[in-house]
CSV table of C-alpha atoms and ligand atoms in Angstrom, one decimal:
chain,number,residue,atom,x,y,z
A,1,UNK,CA,-76.7,42.1,43.7
A,2,UNK,CA,-77.1,39.7,46.6
A,3,UNK,CA,-80.4,38.1,47.8
A,4,UNK,CA,-81.0,36.0,50.8
A,5,UNK,CA,-83.7,33.5,51.5
A,6,UNK,CA,-84.6,31.2,54.4
A,7,UNK,CA,-86.6,28.2,53.3
A,8,UNK,CA,-88.5,25.8,55.5
A,9,UNK,CA,-89.0,22.9,53.1
A,10,UNK,CA,-87.7,21.4,49.9
A,11,UNK,CA,-90.8,22.9,48.1
A,12,UNK,CA,-89.8,26.4,49.2
A,13,UNK,CA,-86.3,25.9,48.0
A,14,UNK,CA,-87.7,24.7,44.6
A,15,UNK,CA,-89.8,27.8,44.5
A,16,UNK,CA,-86.6,30.0,44.8
A,17,UNK,CA,-85.0,27.9,42.1
A,18,UNK,CA,-88.1,28.3,39.9
A,19,UNK,CA,-88.1,32.1,40.3
A,20,UNK,CA,-84.3,32.3,39.5
A,21,UNK,CA,-84.8,30.2,36.3
A,22,UNK,CA,-87.6,32.6,35.2
A,23,UNK,CA,-85.1,35.4,35.2
A,24,UNK,CA,-82.5,33.6,33.1
A,25,UNK,CA,-82.2,32.9,29.4
A,26,UNK,CA,-78.8,31.1,29.8
A,27,UNK,CA,-75.5,31.3,31.6
A,28,UNK,CA,-73.8,29.6,34.5
A,29,UNK,CA,-75.4,29.0,37.9
A,30,UNK,CA,-72.7,27.9,40.3
A,31,UNK,CA,-73.8,26.1,43.5
A,32,UNK,CA,-71.8,25.9,46.7
A,33,UNK,CA,-72.8,23.9,49.8
A,34,UNK,CA,-72.5,20.6,51.6
A,35,UNK,CA,-74.1,17.3,50.8
A,36,UNK,CA,-77.8,17.5,51.5
A,37,UNK,CA,-77.9,21.3,51.6
A,38,UNK,CA,-80.4,21.3,48.7
A,39,UNK,CA,-78.4,21.9,45.5
A,40,UNK,CA,-80.3,19.2,43.5
A,41,UNK,CA,-83.6,20.3,45.0
A,42,UNK,CA,-82.9,23.9,43.8
A,43,UNK,CA,-82.0,22.6,40.3
A,44,UNK,CA,-85.3,20.7,40.4
A,45,UNK,CA,-87.1,24.0,41.0
A,46,UNK,CA,-85.1,25.6,38.1
A,47,UNK,CA,-86.3,22.8,35.8
A,48,UNK,CA,-89.9,23.5,36.8
A,49,UNK,CA,-89.2,27.2,36.0
A,50,UNK,CA,-88.2,26.4,32.4
A,51,UNK,CA,-91.0,23.9,32.0
A,52,UNK,CA,-88.9,20.7,32.0
A,53,UNK,CA,-91.0,18.0,33.6
A,54,UNK,CA,-89.0,14.8,33.6
A,55,UNK,CA,-86.8,13.4,36.4
A,56,UNK,CA,-84.0,15.5,37.8
A,57,UNK,CA,-81.2,13.8,39.9
A,58,UNK,CA,-77.6,14.4,40.9
A,59,UNK,CA,-75.4,13.5,37.9
A,60,UNK,CA,-72.7,12.3,40.2
A,61,UNK,CA,-71.4,9.5,38.0
A,62,UNK,CA,-72.4,10.9,34.7
A,63,UNK,CA,-71.1,14.3,35.6
A,64,UNK,CA,-73.7,15.9,33.4
A,65,UNK,CA,-77.4,15.4,32.8
A,66,UNK,CA,-79.1,17.2,29.8
A,67,UNK,CA,-82.6,18.4,30.4
A,68,UNK,CA,-84.0,19.4,27.0
A,69,UNK,CA,-87.7,20.2,26.2
A,70,UNK,CA,-88.2,23.4,28.3
A,71,UNK,CA,-88.0,27.0,27.1
A,72,UNK,CA,-84.2,26.6,27.2
A,73,UNK,CA,-81.9,23.6,27.6
A,74,UNK,CA,-80.5,23.1,31.1
A,75,UNK,CA,-77.3,21.2,31.7
A,76,UNK,CA,-76.9,19.9,35.2
A,77,UNK,CA,-73.3,19.2,36.3
A,78,UNK,CA,-71.9,17.6,39.4
A,79,UNK,CA,-68.2,18.5,39.6
A,80,UNK,CA,-67.6,16.4,42.7
A,81,UNK,CA,-65.2,14.1,40.9
A,82,UNK,CA,-63.7,16.7,38.6
A,83,UNK,CA,-60.1,17.5,39.5
A,84,UNK,CA,-58.4,19.0,36.4
A,85,UNK,CA,-58.9,21.1,33.3
A,86,UNK,CA,-58.7,17.8,31.3
A,87,UNK,CA,-61.7,16.5,33.3
A,88,UNK,CA,-63.6,19.7,32.4
A,89,UNK,CA,-62.9,19.3,28.7
A,90,UNK,CA,-63.8,15.6,28.9
A,91,UNK,CA,-67.3,16.3,30.4
A,92,UNK,CA,-68.1,18.8,27.7
A,93,UNK,CA,-68.2,21.9,30.0
A,94,UNK,CA,-66.7,24.2,27.4
A,95,UNK,CA,-69.0,22.8,24.6
A,96,UNK,CA,-72.1,23.5,26.7
A,97,UNK,CA,-71.2,27.1,27.7
A,98,UNK,CA,-73.5,29.6,25.9
A,99,UNK,CA,-75.9,26.9,24.7
A,100,UNK,CA,-78.3,27.1,27.6
A,101,UNK,CA,-78.4,27.3,31.4
A,102,UNK,CA,-75.5,25.4,33.1
A,103,UNK,CA,-76.4,24.5,36.7
A,104,UNK,CA,-73.2,23.3,38.5
A,105,UNK,CA,-73.1,21.4,41.7
A,106,UNK,CA,-69.7,21.4,43.6
A,107,UNK,CA,-68.6,24.5,41.8
A,108,UNK,CA,-65.9,24.6,44.6
A,109,UNK,CA,-63.9,22.3,42.3
A,110,UNK,CA,-63.9,24.5,39.2
A,111,UNK,CA,-63.6,28.0,40.6
A,112,UNK,CA,-61.1,29.1,38.0
A,113,UNK,CA,-63.3,28.0,35.2
A,114,UNK,CA,-66.4,29.9,36.3
A,115,UNK,CA,-67.2,32.8,33.9
A,116,UNK,CA,-67.2,36.3,35.4
A,117,UNK,CA,-71.0,36.7,35.0
A,118,UNK,CA,-71.9,33.4,36.7
A,119,UNK,CA,-74.7,33.5,39.2
A,120,UNK,CA,-73.4,32.2,42.5
A,121,UNK,CA,-75.8,30.2,44.8
A,122,UNK,CA,-74.7,29.3,48.3
A,123,UNK,CA,-76.8,26.9,50.3
A,124,UNK,CA,-76.3,26.1,54.0
A,125,UNK,CA,-78.2,24.3,56.8
A,126,UNK,CA,-80.3,26.5,59.0
A,127,UNK,CA,-81.0,25.8,62.7
A,128,UNK,CA,-84.1,23.7,62.3
A,129,UNK,CA,-84.0,20.4,60.4
A,130,UNK,CA,-85.7,21.5,57.3
A,131,UNK,CA,-84.4,25.0,57.3
A,132,UNK,CA,-81.9,26.1,54.6
A,133,UNK,CA,-80.3,29.5,54.0
A,134,UNK,CA,-79.8,30.5,50.4
A,135,UNK,CA,-77.7,33.3,49.1
A,136,UNK,CA,-77.8,34.3,45.5
A,137,UNK,CA,-75.1,36.6,44.1
A,138,UNK,CA,-75.0,38.1,40.7
A,139,UNK,CA,-71.6,39.5,40.1
A,140,UNK,CA,-71.3,42.8,38.2
A,141,UNK,CA,-74.9,43.9,39.2
A,142,UNK,CA,-75.5,46.4,42.0
B,201,ADP,P1,-77.6,18.3,47.6
B,201,ADP,O1,-77.8,18.2,46.1
B,201,ADP,O2,-77.1,19.6,48.0
B,201,ADP,O3,-76.7,17.2,48.1
B,201,ADP,P2,-80.3,17.5,47.8
B,201,ADP,O4,-81.2,18.5,47.1
B,201,ADP,O5,-80.1,16.2,47.0
B,201,ADP,O6,-79.0,18.1,48.3
B,201,ADP,O7,-81.0,17.0,49.2
B,201,ADP,C1,-81.6,17.9,50.1
B,201,ADP,C2,-82.4,17.1,51.0
B,201,ADP,O8,-82.8,17.9,52.1
B,201,ADP,C3,-83.6,16.5,50.4
B,201,ADP,O9,-83.9,15.2,50.9
B,201,ADP,C4,-84.7,17.5,50.8
B,201,ADP,O10,-86.0,16.9,50.8
B,201,ADP,C5,-84.2,17.9,52.2
B,201,ADP,N1,-84.7,19.2,52.6
B,201,ADP,C6,-85.3,19.5,53.8
B,201,ADP,N2,-85.5,20.8,53.9
B,201,ADP,C7,-85.1,21.4,52.8
B,201,ADP,C8,-85.0,22.7,52.3
B,201,ADP,N3,-85.5,23.8,53.1
B,201,ADP,N4,-84.5,23.0,51.1
B,201,ADP,C9,-84.0,22.0,50.4
B,201,ADP,N5,-84.0,20.7,50.7
B,201,ADP,C10,-84.5,20.4,51.9
B,202,MG,MG1,-76.9,17.0,44.6
C-alpha cells in the first residue's frame, strides 16, 4: 500500500507522523530524504501519536535516542554515520528490534538490514519553501 501527502508546514508533517504512529504497535519505520526534508519533524509527530511529550531531536552523535513513557517505546535512530554491520550491532539496532517502534533516519545507509515488513517513508522538498512531499509505503500490503 502506498500513500502520498503534500504538507505545507512542519505541523502538517507532524500530523501525518502522528496518524502513522496511531496505526502502529511496533516495527521499523525507515526514513529516506535529504537534510531538512522533515524526517525529525515527522518523528516528533510520531511521538505525539504515542503520547511521548519530552524533547525529540536528531540523534546524530548518539545514533539512538530512547523515548519511553508513551503507549509503546520509540527508538529514534540516525544512521548517518553508520557504515558497517559492526556499527549496527554497536548501536544496539538488533537489540531494539521487536521491542517497540524503531524510527530510522538515513535508512539509505542500512538498506540490507531493514526488515521485510518495514514501513518506508520518503520525504522530499516540494515547490514552495514550506512544502514537503511524503510517500509512505507498507510492503506486503495491497
Ligand atoms: P531532517 O530530519 O530531515 O533533516 P528536520 O525535520 O530536522 O529535517 O527539519 C525540517 C525543517 O524544515 C524544520 O526546520 C521545519 O520547521 C522545516 N519545515 C518547513 N516546512 C516543513 C514541512 N512541510 N514539513 C516538515 N518540515 C518543514
Ligand atoms: Mg533529522
